[in-house]
Short mmCIF file of C-alpha atoms in Angstrom, two decimals:
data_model
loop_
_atom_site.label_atom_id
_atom_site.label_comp_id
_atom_site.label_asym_id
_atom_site.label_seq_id
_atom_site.Cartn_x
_atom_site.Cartn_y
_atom_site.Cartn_z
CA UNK O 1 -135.75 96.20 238.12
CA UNK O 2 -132.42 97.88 236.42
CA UNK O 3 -132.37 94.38 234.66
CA UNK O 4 -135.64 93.69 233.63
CA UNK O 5 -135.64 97.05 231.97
CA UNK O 6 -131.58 96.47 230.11
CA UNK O 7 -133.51 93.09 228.88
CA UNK O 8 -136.71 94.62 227.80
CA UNK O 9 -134.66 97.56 226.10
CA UNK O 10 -132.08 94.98 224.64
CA UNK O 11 -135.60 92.97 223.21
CA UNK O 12 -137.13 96.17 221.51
CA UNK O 13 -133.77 97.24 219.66
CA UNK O 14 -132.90 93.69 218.57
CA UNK O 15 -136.41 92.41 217.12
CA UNK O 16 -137.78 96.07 216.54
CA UNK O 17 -134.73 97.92 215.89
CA UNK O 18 -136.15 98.70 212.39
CA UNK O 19 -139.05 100.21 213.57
CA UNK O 20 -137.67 102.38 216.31
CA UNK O 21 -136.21 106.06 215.17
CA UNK O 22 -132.26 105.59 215.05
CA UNK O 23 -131.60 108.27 217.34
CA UNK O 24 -133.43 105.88 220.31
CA UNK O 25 -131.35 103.17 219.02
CA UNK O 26 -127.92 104.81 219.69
CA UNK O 27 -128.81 106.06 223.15
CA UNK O 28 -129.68 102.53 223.91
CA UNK O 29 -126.64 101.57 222.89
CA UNK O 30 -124.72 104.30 224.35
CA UNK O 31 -126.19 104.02 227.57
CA UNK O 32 -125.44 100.26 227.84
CA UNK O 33 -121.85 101.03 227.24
CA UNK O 34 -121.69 104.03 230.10
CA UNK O 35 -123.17 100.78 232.12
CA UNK O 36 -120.29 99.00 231.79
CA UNK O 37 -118.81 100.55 233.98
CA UNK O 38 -120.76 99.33 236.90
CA UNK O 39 -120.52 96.31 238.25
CA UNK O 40 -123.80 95.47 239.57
CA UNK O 41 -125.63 95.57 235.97
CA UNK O 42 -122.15 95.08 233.76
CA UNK O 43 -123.15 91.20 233.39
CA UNK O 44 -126.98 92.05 232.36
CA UNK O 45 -125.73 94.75 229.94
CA UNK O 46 -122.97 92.45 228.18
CA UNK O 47 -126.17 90.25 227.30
CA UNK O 48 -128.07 92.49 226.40
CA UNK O 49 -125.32 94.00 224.02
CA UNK O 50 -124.66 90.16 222.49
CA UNK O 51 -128.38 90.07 221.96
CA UNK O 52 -128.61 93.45 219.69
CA UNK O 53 -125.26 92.03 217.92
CA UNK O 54 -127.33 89.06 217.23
CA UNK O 55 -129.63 90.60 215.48
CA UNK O 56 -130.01 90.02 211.67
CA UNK O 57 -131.41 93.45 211.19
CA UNK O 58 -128.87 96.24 210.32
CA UNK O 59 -128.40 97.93 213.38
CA UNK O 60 -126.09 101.10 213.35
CA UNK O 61 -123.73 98.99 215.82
CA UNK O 62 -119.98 100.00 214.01
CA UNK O 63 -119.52 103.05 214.85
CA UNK O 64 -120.34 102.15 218.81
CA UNK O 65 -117.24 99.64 218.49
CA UNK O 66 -114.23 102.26 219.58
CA UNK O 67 -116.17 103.32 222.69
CA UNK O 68 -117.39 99.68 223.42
CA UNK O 69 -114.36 97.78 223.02
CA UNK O 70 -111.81 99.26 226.13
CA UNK O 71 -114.89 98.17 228.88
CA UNK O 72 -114.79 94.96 227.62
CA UNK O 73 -111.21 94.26 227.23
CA UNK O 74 -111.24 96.05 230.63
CA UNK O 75 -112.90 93.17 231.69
CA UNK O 76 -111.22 90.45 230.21
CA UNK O 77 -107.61 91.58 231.07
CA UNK O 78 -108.35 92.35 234.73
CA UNK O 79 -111.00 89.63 235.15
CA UNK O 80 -113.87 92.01 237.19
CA UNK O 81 -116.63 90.65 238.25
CA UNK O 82 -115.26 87.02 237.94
CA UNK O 83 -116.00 84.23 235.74
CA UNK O 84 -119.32 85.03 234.74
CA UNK O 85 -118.20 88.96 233.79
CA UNK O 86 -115.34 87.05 231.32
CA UNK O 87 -117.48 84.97 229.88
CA UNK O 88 -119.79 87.68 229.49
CA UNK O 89 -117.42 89.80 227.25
CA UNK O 90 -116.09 86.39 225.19
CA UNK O 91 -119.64 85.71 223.96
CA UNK O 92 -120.58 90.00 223.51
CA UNK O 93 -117.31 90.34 221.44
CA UNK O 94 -117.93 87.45 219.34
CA UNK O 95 -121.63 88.46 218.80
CA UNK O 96 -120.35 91.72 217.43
CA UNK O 97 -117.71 90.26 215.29
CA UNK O 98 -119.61 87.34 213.64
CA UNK O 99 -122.25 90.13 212.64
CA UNK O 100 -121.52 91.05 209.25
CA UNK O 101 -122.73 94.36 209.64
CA UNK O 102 -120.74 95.36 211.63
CA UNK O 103 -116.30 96.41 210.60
CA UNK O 104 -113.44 97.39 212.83
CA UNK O 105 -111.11 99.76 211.81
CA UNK O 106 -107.37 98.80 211.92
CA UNK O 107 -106.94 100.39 214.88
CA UNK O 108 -109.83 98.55 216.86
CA UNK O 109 -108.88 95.30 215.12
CA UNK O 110 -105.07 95.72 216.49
CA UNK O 111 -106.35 96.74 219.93
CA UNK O 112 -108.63 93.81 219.65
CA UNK O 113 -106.45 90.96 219.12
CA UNK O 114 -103.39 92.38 221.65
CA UNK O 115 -106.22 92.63 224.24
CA UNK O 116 -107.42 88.93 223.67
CA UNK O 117 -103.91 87.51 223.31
CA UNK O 118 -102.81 89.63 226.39
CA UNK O 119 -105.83 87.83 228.75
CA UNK O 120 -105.18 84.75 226.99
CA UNK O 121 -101.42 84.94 228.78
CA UNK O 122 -102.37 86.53 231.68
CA UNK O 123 -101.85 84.20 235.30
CA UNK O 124 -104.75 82.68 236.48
CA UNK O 125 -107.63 84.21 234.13
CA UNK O 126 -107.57 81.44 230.97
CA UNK O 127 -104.98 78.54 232.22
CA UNK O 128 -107.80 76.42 233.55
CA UNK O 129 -110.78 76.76 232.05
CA UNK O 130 -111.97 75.28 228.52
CA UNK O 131 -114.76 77.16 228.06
CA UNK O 132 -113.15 80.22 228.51
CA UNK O 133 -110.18 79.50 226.76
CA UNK O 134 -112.19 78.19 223.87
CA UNK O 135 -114.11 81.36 223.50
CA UNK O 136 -111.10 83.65 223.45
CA UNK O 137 -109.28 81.35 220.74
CA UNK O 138 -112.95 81.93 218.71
CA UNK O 139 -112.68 85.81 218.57
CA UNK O 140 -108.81 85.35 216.85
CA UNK O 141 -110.38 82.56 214.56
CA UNK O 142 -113.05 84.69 213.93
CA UNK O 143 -110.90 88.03 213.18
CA UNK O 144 -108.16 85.58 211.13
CA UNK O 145 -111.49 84.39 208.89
CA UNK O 146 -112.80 87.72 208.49
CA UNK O 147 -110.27 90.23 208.36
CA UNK O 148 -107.77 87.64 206.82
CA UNK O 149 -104.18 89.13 205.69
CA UNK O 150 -104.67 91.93 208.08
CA UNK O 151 -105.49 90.08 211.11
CA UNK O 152 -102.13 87.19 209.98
CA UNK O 153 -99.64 89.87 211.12
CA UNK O 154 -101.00 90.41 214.33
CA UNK O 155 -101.73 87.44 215.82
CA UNK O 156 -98.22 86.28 215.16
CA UNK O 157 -97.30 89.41 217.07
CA UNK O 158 -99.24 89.34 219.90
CA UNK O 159 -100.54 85.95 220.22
CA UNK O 160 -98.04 83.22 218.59
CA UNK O 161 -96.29 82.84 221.68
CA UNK O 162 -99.11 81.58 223.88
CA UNK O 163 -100.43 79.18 220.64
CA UNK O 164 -96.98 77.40 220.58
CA UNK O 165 -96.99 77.46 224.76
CA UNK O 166 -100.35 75.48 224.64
CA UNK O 167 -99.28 73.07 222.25
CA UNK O 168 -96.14 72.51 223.50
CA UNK O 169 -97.22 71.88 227.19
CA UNK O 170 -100.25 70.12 226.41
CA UNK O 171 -103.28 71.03 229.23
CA UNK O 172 -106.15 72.81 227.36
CA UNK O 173 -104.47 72.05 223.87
CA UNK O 174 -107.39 69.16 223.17
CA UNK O 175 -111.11 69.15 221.88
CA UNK O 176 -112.37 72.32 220.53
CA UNK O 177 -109.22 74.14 222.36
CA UNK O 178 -106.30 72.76 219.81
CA UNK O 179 -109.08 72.58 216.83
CA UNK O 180 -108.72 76.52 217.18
CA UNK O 181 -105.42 76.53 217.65
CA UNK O 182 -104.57 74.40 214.79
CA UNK O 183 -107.01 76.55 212.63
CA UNK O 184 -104.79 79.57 213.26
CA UNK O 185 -101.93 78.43 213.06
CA UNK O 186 -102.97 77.43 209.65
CA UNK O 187 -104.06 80.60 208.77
CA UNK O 188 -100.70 82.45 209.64
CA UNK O 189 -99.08 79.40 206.97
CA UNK O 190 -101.48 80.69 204.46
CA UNK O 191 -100.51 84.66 205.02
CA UNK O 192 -96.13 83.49 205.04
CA UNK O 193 -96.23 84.58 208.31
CA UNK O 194 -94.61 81.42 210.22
CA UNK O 195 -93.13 78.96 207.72
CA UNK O 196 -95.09 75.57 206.90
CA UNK O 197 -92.04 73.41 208.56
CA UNK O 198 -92.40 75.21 211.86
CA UNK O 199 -95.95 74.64 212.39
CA UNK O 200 -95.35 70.56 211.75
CA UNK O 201 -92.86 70.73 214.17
CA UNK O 202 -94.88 72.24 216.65
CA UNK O 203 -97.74 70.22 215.93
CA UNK O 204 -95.61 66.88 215.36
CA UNK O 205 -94.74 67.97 219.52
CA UNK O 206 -98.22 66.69 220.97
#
């Protein structure tokens, strides 16, 4: 019942979000990020967040993004509620930042991409799986194309180390996986963050 109702709510602000008063709107939204917190609906909720991101209308969704973002890096960096929770968070994070409506600040952006970069190294949580892998190196694409010279700096900072490490070692570094990679490492070339001759040697590695 608790998720038929975080689906039906999720449905009304996303498609009808317009129509509803704005107050209703962000205690929808706040509510579904106290949910978080639970495990037995945290999956349902995460969807139901992506699907409001989704949205083309313009929801009031920024200013939600400082109290939304620790649950779901929560998530990702401790890996509760297993696969499905991870995957969960990938695709509700990159719902929110591929909406144009919505802006970090630099403070949320920083925490953002040390959180992503710090699952993205941790044991056991993105080592073996595409998917997931793939969707994590998608938010830091996503952040270097929208955010551009600000975002350069700190994905050299937090996350260059675990680019070079895939490259270098092979695994996950094909397909879609090292199309990302090679994408950012491109854009820290373009920002004089890593020199042009290190990249080709890195690359020239495979």
């Amino acid at each position: 019942v608790r998720e038929t109702c975080i689906h039906t709510a999720s449905v009304f602000v996303a498609y009808l979000g317009d129509a509803i008063p704005a107050a209703q709107t962000h205690e929808v939204l706040r509510l579904f990020i106290q949910r978080l917190q639970g495990e037995s609906v945290r999956v349902s909720v995460m969807r139901g967040l992506e699907r409001i991101a989704r949205s083309p209308l313009p929801l009031p969704f920024t200013e939600h993004l400082p109290a939304l973002l620790p649950p779901l890096l929560h998530i990702l960096t401790l890996g509760g509620g297993g696969r499905a929770a991870q995957v969960s968070a990938l695709t509700c994070l990159l719902a929110v930042l591929r909406n144009r409506n919505n802006r970090l600040e630099d403070s949320g952006l920083e925490q953002l991409v040390k959180g992503v970069a710090g699952a993205l190294g941790g044991e056991g949580f993105l080592g073996a799986d595409v998917h997931v892998t793939s969707l994590a190196l998608q938010i830091l694409l996503t952040l270097a194309q929208t955010y551009t010279s600000l975002s350069a700096p700190l994905i050299h900072t937090y996350a260059y180390t675990q680019l070079i490490g895939w490259v270098k070692s092979g695994g996950l570094a094909v397909g879609e996986v090292l199309d990302n990679i090679t994408q950012l490492l491109i854009h820290l070339v373009r920002h004089y963050v890593v020199s042009l001759d290190s990249v080709l040697s890195t690359l020239g590695d495979i």
